[in-house]
Amino acid sequence: MAALRNPPAQDIRITDVLEALSHPLRLLVVQRLAAHEREGQEISCGEVLPEISKSTASHHWRVLRESGVVHQHRDGRRLLLYLRRAELDARFPGVLDGILAAAADDPAVAQVVGN
């Protein structure tokens, strides 16, 4: 299996983050991960988007991972991920909270999977 590319925090660029979060489905993922992070644990990819096909979800995981929004790694046959909130907040203070607040009121995000 190929190694997953998770950029170091210092290499995360705001343009990549904003581009990754420009898609309603990826915004939904970040909302779900933000809600889950309060529990303080990683989540498997299949649990975040159970209503989406694996091939579609894989594309979105790659975009989010390579932009630095999420960290993803293998644990046996499972892929686990978490929102890189601390790193994003350190690099771009307030950006993630602002995006999450805006996404909460965006009908496109709510409608992406009949949420």
CSV table of N, CA, C and O in Angstrom, one decimal:
chain,number,residue,atom,x,y,z
A,1,MET,N,0.8,-1.2,0.0
A,1,MET,CA,0.0,0.0,0.0
A,1,MET,C,0.9,1.2,0.0
A,1,MET,O,1.9,1.3,0.7
A,2,ALA,N,0.5,2.2,-0.8
A,2,ALA,CA,1.2,3.5,-0.8
A,2,ALA,C,1.0,4.3,0.5
A,2,ALA,O,0.0,4.2,1.1
A,3,ALA,N,2.1,5.0,0.8
A,3,ALA,CA,2.0,5.8,2.0
A,3,ALA,C,1.1,7.0,1.8
A,3,ALA,O,1.0,7.5,0.6
A,4,LEU,N,0.4,7.4,2.8
A,4,LEU,CA,-0.5,8.6,2.7
A,4,LEU,C,0.3,9.9,2.9
A,4,LEU,O,1.0,9.9,3.9
A,5,ARG,N,0.1,10.8,2.0
A,5,ARG,CA,0.8,12.1,2.2
A,5,ARG,C,0.0,13.1,3.1
A,5,ARG,O,-1.1,13.5,2.7
A,6,ASN,N,0.5,13.3,4.2
A,6,ASN,CA,0.0,14.4,5.1
A,6,ASN,C,1.0,15.4,5.3
A,6,ASN,O,2.1,15.2,5.8
A,7,PRO,N,0.8,16.6,4.7
A,7,PRO,CA,1.8,17.7,4.7
A,7,PRO,C,2.2,18.1,6.2
A,7,PRO,O,1.3,18.1,7.0
A,8,PRO,N,3.4,18.4,6.4
A,8,PRO,CA,3.8,19.0,7.7
A,8,PRO,C,3.0,20.3,7.9
A,8,PRO,O,2.7,21.0,6.9
A,9,ALA,N,2.8,20.7,9.2
A,9,ALA,CA,2.0,21.9,9.4
A,9,ALA,C,2.6,23.1,8.8
A,9,ALA,O,1.8,24.0,8.3
A,10,GLN,N,3.9,23.3,8.8
A,10,GLN,CA,4.5,24.5,8.2
A,10,GLN,C,4.3,24.5,6.7
A,10,GLN,O,4.5,25.6,6.1
A,11,ASP,N,3.9,23.4,6.0
A,11,ASP,CA,3.7,23.4,4.6
A,11,ASP,C,2.2,23.7,4.2
A,11,ASP,O,1.9,23.7,3.0
A,12,ILE,N,1.3,23.7,5.2
A,12,ILE,CA,-0.1,24.0,4.9
A,12,ILE,C,-0.3,25.4,4.4
A,12,ILE,O,0.2,26.3,5.0
A,13,ARG,N,-0.9,25.5,3.2
A,13,ARG,CA,-1.1,26.8,2.6
A,13,ARG,C,-2.6,27.2,2.6
A,13,ARG,O,-3.4,26.4,2.4
A,14,ILE,N,-2.9,28.4,2.9
A,14,ILE,CA,-4.3,28.9,3.0
A,14,ILE,C,-5.0,28.7,1.7
A,14,ILE,O,-6.2,28.3,1.7
A,15,THR,N,-4.3,28.9,0.6
A,15,THR,CA,-5.0,28.7,-0.7
A,15,THR,C,-5.5,27.2,-0.9
A,15,THR,O,-6.6,27.0,-1.4
A,16,ASP,N,-4.6,26.3,-0.4
A,16,ASP,CA,-5.0,24.8,-0.5
A,16,ASP,C,-6.2,24.5,0.4
A,16,ASP,O,-7.1,23.8,0.1
A,17,VAL,N,-6.2,25.1,1.6
A,17,VAL,CA,-7.2,24.9,2.6
A,17,VAL,C,-8.5,25.4,2.0
A,17,VAL,O,-9.6,24.7,2.1
A,18,LEU,N,-8.5,26.6,1.6
A,18,LEU,CA,-9.7,27.2,1.0
A,18,LEU,C,-10.3,26.5,-0.2
A,18,LEU,O,-11.5,26.3,-0.3
A,19,GLU,N,-9.4,26.1,-1.0
A,19,GLU,CA,-9.8,25.3,-2.2
A,19,GLU,C,-10.4,24.0,-1.8
A,19,GLU,O,-11.5,23.6,-2.3
A,20,ALA,N,-9.8,23.3,-0.8
A,20,ALA,CA,-10.4,22.0,-0.3
A,20,ALA,C,-11.7,22.2,0.3
A,20,ALA,O,-12.6,21.4,0.1
A,21,LEU,N,-11.9,23.3,0.9
A,21,LEU,CA,-13.2,23.6,1.6
A,21,LEU,C,-14.2,24.3,0.7
A,21,LEU,O,-15.3,24.7,1.2
A,22,SER,N,-14.0,24.4,-0.5
A,22,SER,CA,-14.9,25.0,-1.5
A,22,SER,C,-16.0,24.1,-2.0
A,22,SER,O,-16.9,24.5,-2.6
A,23,HIS,N,-15.9,22.8,-1.6
A,23,HIS,CA,-16.9,21.8,-2.0
A,23,HIS,C,-17.8,21.5,-0.9
A,23,HIS,O,-17.4,21.2,0.2
A,24,PRO,N,-19.2,21.5,-1.1
A,24,PRO,CA,-20.1,21.3,0.0
A,24,PRO,C,-19.9,20.0,0.7
A,24,PRO,O,-20.1,19.9,1.9
A,25,LEU,N,-19.6,18.9,0.0
A,25,LEU,CA,-19.4,17.6,0.6
A,25,LEU,C,-18.2,17.6,1.6
A,25,LEU,O,-18.2,17.1,2.7
A,26,ARG,N,-17.1,18.3,1.2
A,26,ARG,CA,-15.9,18.4,2.0
A,26,ARG,C,-16.2,19.3,3.3
A,26,ARG,O,-15.7,19.0,4.3
A,27,LEU,N,-17.1,20.3,3.1
A,27,LEU,CA,-17.5,21.1,4.2
A,27,LEU,C,-18.3,20.2,5.2
A,27,LEU,O,-18.1,20.4,6.4
A,28,LEU,N,-19.1,19.4,4.7
A,28,LEU,CA,-19.9,18.5,5.5
A,28,LEU,C,-18.9,17.6,6.3
A,28,LEU,O,-19.1,17.3,7.5
A,29,VAL,N,-17.9,17.1,5.6
A,29,VAL,CA,-16.9,16.2,6.3
A,29,VAL,C,-16.3,16.9,7.5
A,29,VAL,O,-16.2,16.4,8.6
A,30,VAL,N,-15.9,18.2,7.2
A,30,VAL,CA,-15.2,19.0,8.3
A,30,VAL,C,-16.2,19.2,9.4
A,30,VAL,O,-15.8,19.2,10.6
A,31,GLN,N,-17.5,19.5,9.1
A,31,GLN,CA,-18.5,19.7,10.2
A,31,GLN,C,-18.6,18.4,11.0
A,31,GLN,O,-18.6,18.5,12.3
A,32,ARG,N,-18.7,17.3,10.4
A,32,ARG,CA,-18.8,16.0,11.1
A,32,ARG,C,-17.5,15.7,11.9
A,32,ARG,O,-17.6,15.3,13.1
A,33,LEU,N,-16.4,16.0,11.4
A,33,LEU,CA,-15.1,15.8,12.1
A,33,LEU,C,-15.0,16.7,13.3
A,33,LEU,O,-14.6,16.3,14.4
A,34,ALA,N,-15.5,18.0,13.1
A,34,ALA,CA,-15.4,19.0,14.2
A,34,ALA,C,-16.3,18.5,15.3
A,34,ALA,O,-16.0,18.6,16.5
A,35,ALA,N,-17.5,18.0,15.0
A,35,ALA,CA,-18.4,17.5,16.0
A,35,ALA,C,-17.8,16.3,16.7
A,35,ALA,O,-18.0,16.1,17.9
A,36,HIS,N,-17.2,15.5,16.0
A,36,HIS,CA,-16.6,14.2,16.6
A,36,HIS,C,-15.3,14.5,17.4
A,36,HIS,O,-15.0,13.8,18.3
A,37,GLU,N,-14.6,15.6,17.1
A,37,GLU,CA,-13.3,15.8,17.8
A,37,GLU,C,-13.6,16.2,19.2
A,37,GLU,O,-12.7,16.0,20.0
A,38,ARG,N,-14.8,16.6,19.6
A,38,ARG,CA,-15.1,16.8,21.0
A,38,ARG,C,-15.0,15.6,21.8
A,38,ARG,O,-14.7,15.6,23.0
A,39,GLU,N,-15.1,14.4,21.1
A,39,GLU,CA,-15.0,13.1,21.8
A,39,GLU,C,-13.5,12.8,21.9
A,39,GLU,O,-13.2,11.8,22.6
A,40,GLY,N,-12.6,13.5,21.3
A,40,GLY,CA,-11.2,13.3,21.4
A,40,GLY,C,-10.6,12.0,20.8
A,40,GLY,O,-9.6,11.5,21.2
A,41,GLN,N,-11.2,11.6,19.7
A,41,GLN,CA,-10.7,10.4,19.1
A,41,GLN,C,-10.8,10.4,17.6
A,41,GLN,O,-11.5,11.3,17.0
A,42,GLU,N,-10.0,9.6,16.9
A,42,GLU,CA,-10.0,9.5,15.5
A,42,GLU,C,-11.3,8.7,15.1
A,42,GLU,O,-11.9,8.1,15.9
A,43,ILE,N,-11.6,8.9,13.8
A,43,ILE,CA,-12.8,8.2,13.3
A,43,ILE,C,-12.5,7.5,12.0
A,43,ILE,O,-11.6,8.0,11.2
A,44,SER,N,-13.1,6.4,11.7
A,44,SER,CA,-12.8,5.7,10.4
A,44,SER,C,-13.5,6.5,9.3
A,44,SER,O,-14.6,7.1,9.5
A,45,CYS,N,-12.9,6.4,8.1
A,45,CYS,CA,-13.4,7.2,7.0
A,45,CYS,C,-14.9,6.7,6.7
A,45,CYS,O,-15.7,7.5,6.3
A,46,GLY,N,-15.1,5.4,6.8
A,46,GLY,CA,-16.5,4.9,6.5
A,46,GLY,C,-17.5,5.4,7.4
A,46,GLY,O,-18.7,5.5,7.1
A,47,GLU,N,-17.2,5.8,8.6
A,47,GLU,CA,-18.1,6.4,9.6
A,47,GLU,C,-18.5,7.8,9.3
A,47,GLU,O,-19.5,8.3,9.7
A,48,VAL,N,-17.6,8.5,8.6
A,48,VAL,CA,-17.8,10.0,8.4
A,48,VAL,C,-18.8,10.2,7.3
A,48,VAL,O,-19.7,11.0,7.4
A,49,LEU,N,-18.7,9.4,6.2
A,49,LEU,CA,-19.6,9.5,5.0
A,49,LEU,C,-20.1,8.1,4.7
A,49,LEU,O,-19.9,7.6,3.6
A,50,PRO,N,-20.9,7.5,5.5
A,50,PRO,CA,-21.5,6.2,5.2
A,50,PRO,C,-22.4,6.2,4.0
A,50,PRO,O,-22.6,5.2,3.3
A,51,GLU,N,-23.0,7.3,3.6
A,51,GLU,CA,-23.9,7.4,2.6
A,51,GLU,C,-23.3,7.7,1.2
A,51,GLU,O,-24.0,7.8,0.2
A,52,ILE,N,-22.0,7.8,1.1
A,52,ILE,CA,-21.3,8.1,-0.1
A,52,ILE,C,-20.4,6.9,-0.5
A,52,ILE,O,-19.9,6.2,0.3
A,53,SER,N,-20.4,6.6,-1.9
A,53,SER,CA,-19.6,5.5,-2.4
A,53,SER,C,-18.1,5.7,-2.0
A,53,SER,O,-17.6,6.8,-1.8
A,54,LYS,N,-17.4,4.5,-1.9
A,54,LYS,CA,-16.0,4.6,-1.5
A,54,LYS,C,-15.1,5.3,-2.5
A,54,LYS,O,-14.2,6.1,-2.1
A,55,SER,N,-15.4,5.2,-3.8
A,55,SER,CA,-14.6,5.9,-4.8
A,55,SER,C,-14.8,7.4,-4.7
A,55,SER,O,-13.8,8.2,-4.7
A,56,THR,N,-16.0,7.9,-4.5
A,56,THR,CA,-16.2,9.3,-4.3
A,56,THR,C,-15.6,9.8,-3.0
A,56,THR,O,-14.9,10.8,-3.0
A,57,ALA,N,-15.8,9.1,-1.9
A,57,ALA,CA,-15.2,9.5,-0.7
A,57,ALA,C,-13.7,9.5,-0.7
A,57,ALA,O,-13.1,10.5,-0.2
A,58,SER,N,-13.1,8.6,-1.4
A,58,SER,CA,-11.6,8.5,-1.5
A,58,SER,C,-11.1,9.8,-2.1
A,58,SER,O,-10.0,10.3,-1.7
A,59,HIS,N,-11.8,10.2,-3.2
A,59,HIS,CA,-11.3,11.5,-3.8
A,59,HIS,C,-11.3,12.6,-2.8
A,59,HIS,O,-10.4,13.4,-2.7
A,60,HIS,N,-12.4,12.8,-2.1
A,60,HIS,CA,-12.5,13.9,-1.1
A,60,HIS,C,-11.6,13.7,0.0
A,60,HIS,O,-11.0,14.7,0.5
A,61,TRP,N,-11.3,12.5,0.5
A,61,TRP,CA,-10.3,12.3,1.5
A,61,TRP,C,-8.9,12.8,1.1
A,61,TRP,O,-8.2,13.5,1.8
A,62,ARG,N,-8.6,12.5,-0.2
A,62,ARG,CA,-7.3,12.9,-0.7
A,62,ARG,C,-7.2,14.4,-0.8
A,62,ARG,O,-6.1,14.9,-0.3
A,63,VAL,N,-8.2,15.1,-1.2
A,63,VAL,CA,-8.1,16.5,-1.3
A,63,VAL,C,-8.0,17.1,0.1
A,63,VAL,O,-7.1,18.0,0.3
A,64,LEU,N,-8.8,16.6,1.0
A,64,LEU,CA,-8.7,17.2,2.4
A,64,LEU,C,-7.3,16.9,3.0
A,64,LEU,O,-6.8,17.7,3.7
A,65,ARG,N,-6.8,15.7,2.8
A,65,ARG,CA,-5.6,15.2,3.4
A,65,ARG,C,-4.4,16.0,2.8
A,65,ARG,O,-3.6,16.6,3.5
A,66,GLU,N,-4.3,16.1,1.5
A,66,GLU,CA,-3.2,16.8,0.8
A,66,GLU,C,-3.2,18.3,1.1
A,66,GLU,O,-2.2,18.9,1.0
A,67,SER,N,-4.4,18.9,1.4
A,67,SER,CA,-4.4,20.3,1.7
A,67,SER,C,-4.0,20.6,3.1
A,67,SER,O,-3.8,21.7,3.5
A,68,GLY,N,-4.0,19.5,3.9
A,68,GLY,CA,-3.7,19.7,5.4
A,68,GLY,C,-4.8,19.9,6.3
A,68,GLY,O,-4.7,20.1,7.5
A,69,VAL,N,-6.0,19.8,5.8
A,69,VAL,CA,-7.2,20.0,6.6
A,69,VAL,C,-7.4,18.8,7.6
A,69,VAL,O,-7.8,19.0,8.7
A,70,VAL,N,-7.2,17.6,7.1
A,70,VAL,CA,-7.3,16.4,7.9
A,70,VAL,C,-6.0,15.6,7.9
A,70,VAL,O,-5.2,15.8,7.0
A,71,HIS,N,-5.8,14.8,8.9
A,71,HIS,CA,-4.7,13.9,9.0
A,71,HIS,C,-5.4,12.5,8.8
A,71,HIS,O,-6.4,12.2,9.5
A,72,GLN,N,-4.8,11.7,8.0
A,72,GLN,CA,-5.3,10.4,7.7
A,72,GLN,C,-4.2,9.4,7.7
A,72,GLN,O,-3.1,9.6,7.3
A,73,HIS,N,-4.5,8.2,8.3
A,73,HIS,CA,-3.5,7.1,8.4
A,73,HIS,C,-4.1,5.8,8.4
A,73,HIS,O,-5.3,5.7,8.8
A,74,ARG,N,-3.4,4.8,8.1
A,74,ARG,CA,-3.9,3.4,8.1
A,74,ARG,C,-3.7,2.8,9.5
A,74,ARG,O,-2.7,3.0,10.2
A,75,ASP,N,-4.7,2.0,9.9
A,75,ASP,CA,-4.6,1.2,11.1
A,75,ASP,C,-5.1,-0.2,10.6
A,75,ASP,O,-6.3,-0.4,10.6
A,76,GLY,N,-4.2,-1.1,10.2
A,76,GLY,CA,-4.6,-2.3,9.7
A,76,GLY,C,-5.3,-2.1,8.3
A,76,GLY,O,-4.7,-1.4,7.5
A,77,ARG,N,-6.5,-2.5,8.2
A,77,ARG,CA,-7.2,-2.4,7.0
A,77,ARG,C,-8.1,-1.1,7.0
A,77,ARG,O,-8.7,-0.7,6.0
A,78,ARG,N,-8.2,-0.5,8.1
A,78,ARG,CA,-9.0,0.8,8.3
A,78,ARG,C,-8.2,2.0,8.0
A,78,ARG,O,-7.0,2.0,8.3
A,79,LEU,N,-8.9,3.0,7.5
A,79,LEU,CA,-8.3,4.4,7.4
A,79,LEU,C,-8.9,5.2,8.5
A,79,LEU,O,-10.1,5.3,8.5
A,80,LEU,N,-8.1,5.8,9.3
A,80,LEU,CA,-8.6,6.7,10.4
A,80,LEU,C,-8.2,8.1,10.0
A,80,LEU,O,-7.2,8.4,9.4
A,81,LEU,N,-9.0,9.1,10.5
A,81,LEU,CA,-8.7,10.5,10.3
A,81,LEU,C,-9.2,11.3,11.4
A,81,LEU,O,-10.0,10.9,12.2
A,82,TYR,N,-8.6,12.5,11.4
A,82,TYR,CA,-9.1,13.6,12.4
A,82,TYR,C,-8.8,14.9,11.7
A,82,TYR,O,-8.0,15.1,10.8
A,83,LEU,N,-9.6,15.9,12.2
A,83,LEU,CA,-9.4,17.3,11.8
A,83,LEU,C,-8.2,17.9,12.4
A,83,LEU,O,-8.0,17.7,13.6
A,84,ARG,N,-7.4,18.5,11.6
A,84,ARG,CA,-6.1,19.1,12.1
A,84,ARG,C,-6.4,20.5,12.7
A,84,ARG,O,-5.7,21.5,12.3
A,85,ARG,N,-7.3,20.6,13.6
A,85,ARG,CA,-7.7,21.9,14.1
A,85,ARG,C,-6.6,22.7,14.8
A,85,ARG,O,-6.4,23.8,14.5
A,86,ALA,N,-5.8,22.0,15.6
A,86,ALA,CA,-4.8,22.8,16.3
A,86,ALA,C,-3.7,23.4,15.3
A,86,ALA,O,-3.3,24.5,15.5
A,87,GLU,N,-3.4,22.6,14.4
A,87,GLU,CA,-2.4,23.1,13.4
A,87,GLU,C,-3.0,24.2,12.5
A,87,GLU,O,-2.3,25.2,12.2
A,88,LEU,N,-4.3,24.0,12.1
A,88,LEU,CA,-4.9,25.0,11.3
A,88,LEU,C,-5.1,26.3,12.1
A,88,LEU,O,-4.9,27.4,11.6
A,89,ASP,N,-5.5,26.2,13.3
A,89,ASP,CA,-5.7,27.4,14.2
A,89,ASP,C,-4.4,28.1,14.4
A,89,ASP,O,-4.4,29.3,14.5
A,90,ALA,N,-3.3,27.3,14.6
A,90,ALA,CA,-2.0,28.0,14.8
A,90,ALA,C,-1.5,28.7,13.5
A,90,ALA,O,-1.0,29.8,13.6
A,91,ARG,N,-1.8,28.1,12.3
A,91,ARG,CA,-1.3,28.8,11.1
A,91,ARG,C,-2.3,29.9,10.7
A,91,ARG,O,-1.8,30.9,10.2
A,92,PHE,N,-3.6,29.7,10.8
A,92,PHE,CA,-4.6,30.6,10.3
A,92,PHE,C,-5.7,30.8,11.4
A,92,PHE,O,-6.8,30.3,11.3
A,93,PRO,N,-5.3,31.6,12.4
A,93,PRO,CA,-6.3,31.8,13.5
A,93,PRO,C,-7.7,32.2,13.1
A,93,PRO,O,-7.8,33.2,12.3
A,94,GLY,N,-8.7,31.5,13.6
A,94,GLY,CA,-10.1,31.9,13.3
A,94,GLY,C,-10.6,31.4,12.0
A,94,GLY,O,-11.9,31.5,11.8
A,95,VAL,N,-9.8,31.0,11.1
A,95,VAL,CA,-10.3,30.7,9.8
A,95,VAL,C,-11.3,29.5,9.8
A,95,VAL,O,-12.4,29.5,9.3
A,96,LEU,N,-10.8,28.4,10.5
A,96,LEU,CA,-11.7,27.2,10.6
A,96,LEU,C,-13.0,27.5,11.3
A,96,LEU,O,-14.0,27.1,10.8
A,97,ASP,N,-13.0,28.2,12.4
A,97,ASP,CA,-14.2,28.5,13.1
A,97,ASP,C,-15.1,29.4,12.2
A,97,ASP,O,-16.3,29.1,12.2
A,98,GLY,N,-14.6,30.3,11.4
A,98,GLY,CA,-15.4,31.1,10.5
A,98,GLY,C,-16.0,30.3,9.4
A,98,GLY,O,-17.2,30.5,9.1
A,99,ILE,N,-15.2,29.4,8.9
A,99,ILE,CA,-15.7,28.5,7.8
A,99,ILE,C,-16.8,27.6,8.3
A,99,ILE,O,-17.9,27.4,7.7
A,100,LEU,N,-16.6,27.0,9.5
A,100,LEU,CA,-17.6,26.1,10.1
A,100,LEU,C,-18.9,26.9,10.4
A,100,LEU,O,-20.0,26.4,10.2
A,101,ALA,N,-18.8,28.1,10.9
A,101,ALA,CA,-20.0,28.9,11.2
A,101,ALA,C,-20.7,29.2,9.9
A,101,ALA,O,-22.0,29.1,9.9
A,102,ALA,N,-20.0,29.6,8.9
A,102,ALA,CA,-20.7,29.9,7.6
A,102,ALA,C,-21.3,28.6,7.0
A,102,ALA,O,-22.4,28.7,6.4
A,103,ALA,N,-20.6,27.5,7.1
A,103,ALA,CA,-21.2,26.2,6.6
A,103,ALA,C,-22.4,25.8,7.3
A,103,ALA,O,-23.3,25.1,6.7
A,104,ALA,N,-22.5,26.1,8.5
A,104,ALA,CA,-23.7,25.7,9.3
A,104,ALA,C,-25.0,26.3,8.7
A,104,ALA,O,-26.1,25.8,8.9
A,105,ASP,N,-24.9,27.5,8.1
A,105,ASP,CA,-26.0,28.2,7.5
A,105,ASP,C,-26.2,28.0,6.0
A,105,ASP,O,-27.0,28.6,5.4
A,106,ASP,N,-25.3,27.2,5.4
A,106,ASP,CA,-25.3,27.0,4.0
A,106,ASP,C,-26.2,25.9,3.6
A,106,ASP,O,-26.0,24.7,3.9
A,107,PRO,N,-27.3,26.2,2.8
A,107,PRO,CA,-28.2,25.1,2.4
A,107,PRO,C,-27.5,24.1,1.5
A,107,PRO,O,-27.9,22.9,1.5
A,108,ALA,N,-26.5,24.5,0.7
A,108,ALA,CA,-25.8,23.5,-0.1
A,108,ALA,C,-25.2,22.4,0.7
A,108,ALA,O,-25.1,21.3,0.3
A,109,VAL,N,-24.6,22.8,1.8
A,109,VAL,CA,-24.0,21.8,2.7
A,109,VAL,C,-25.0,20.8,3.3
A,109,VAL,O,-24.9,19.6,3.3
A,110,ALA,N,-26.1,21.4,3.7
A,110,ALA,CA,-27.2,20.6,4.3
A,110,ALA,C,-27.8,19.6,3.3
A,110,ALA,O,-28.3,18.5,3.7
A,111,GLN,N,-27.9,20.0,2.1
A,111,GLN,CA,-28.5,19.2,1.0
A,111,GLN,C,-27.6,18.2,0.4
A,111,GLN,O,-28.1,17.4,-0.4
A,112,VAL,N,-26.3,18.3,0.6
A,112,VAL,CA,-25.4,17.5,-0.1
A,112,VAL,C,-25.7,16.0,0.0
A,112,VAL,O,-25.5,15.2,-0.9
A,113,VAL,N,-26.1,15.5,1.2
A,113,VAL,CA,-26.5,14.1,1.3
A,113,VAL,C,-27.8,14.0,2.1
A,113,VAL,O,-28.1,13.1,2.8
A,114,GLY,N,-28.6,15.0,1.9
A,114,GLY,CA,-29.9,15.0,2.6
A,114,GLY,C,-29.8,15.1,4.1
A,114,GLY,O,-30.5,14.6,4.8
A,115,ASN,N,-28.8,15.9,4.5
A,115,ASN,CA,-28.4,16.1,5.9
A,115,ASN,C,-29.5,16.8,6.7
A,115,ASN,O,-30.0,17.8,6.3
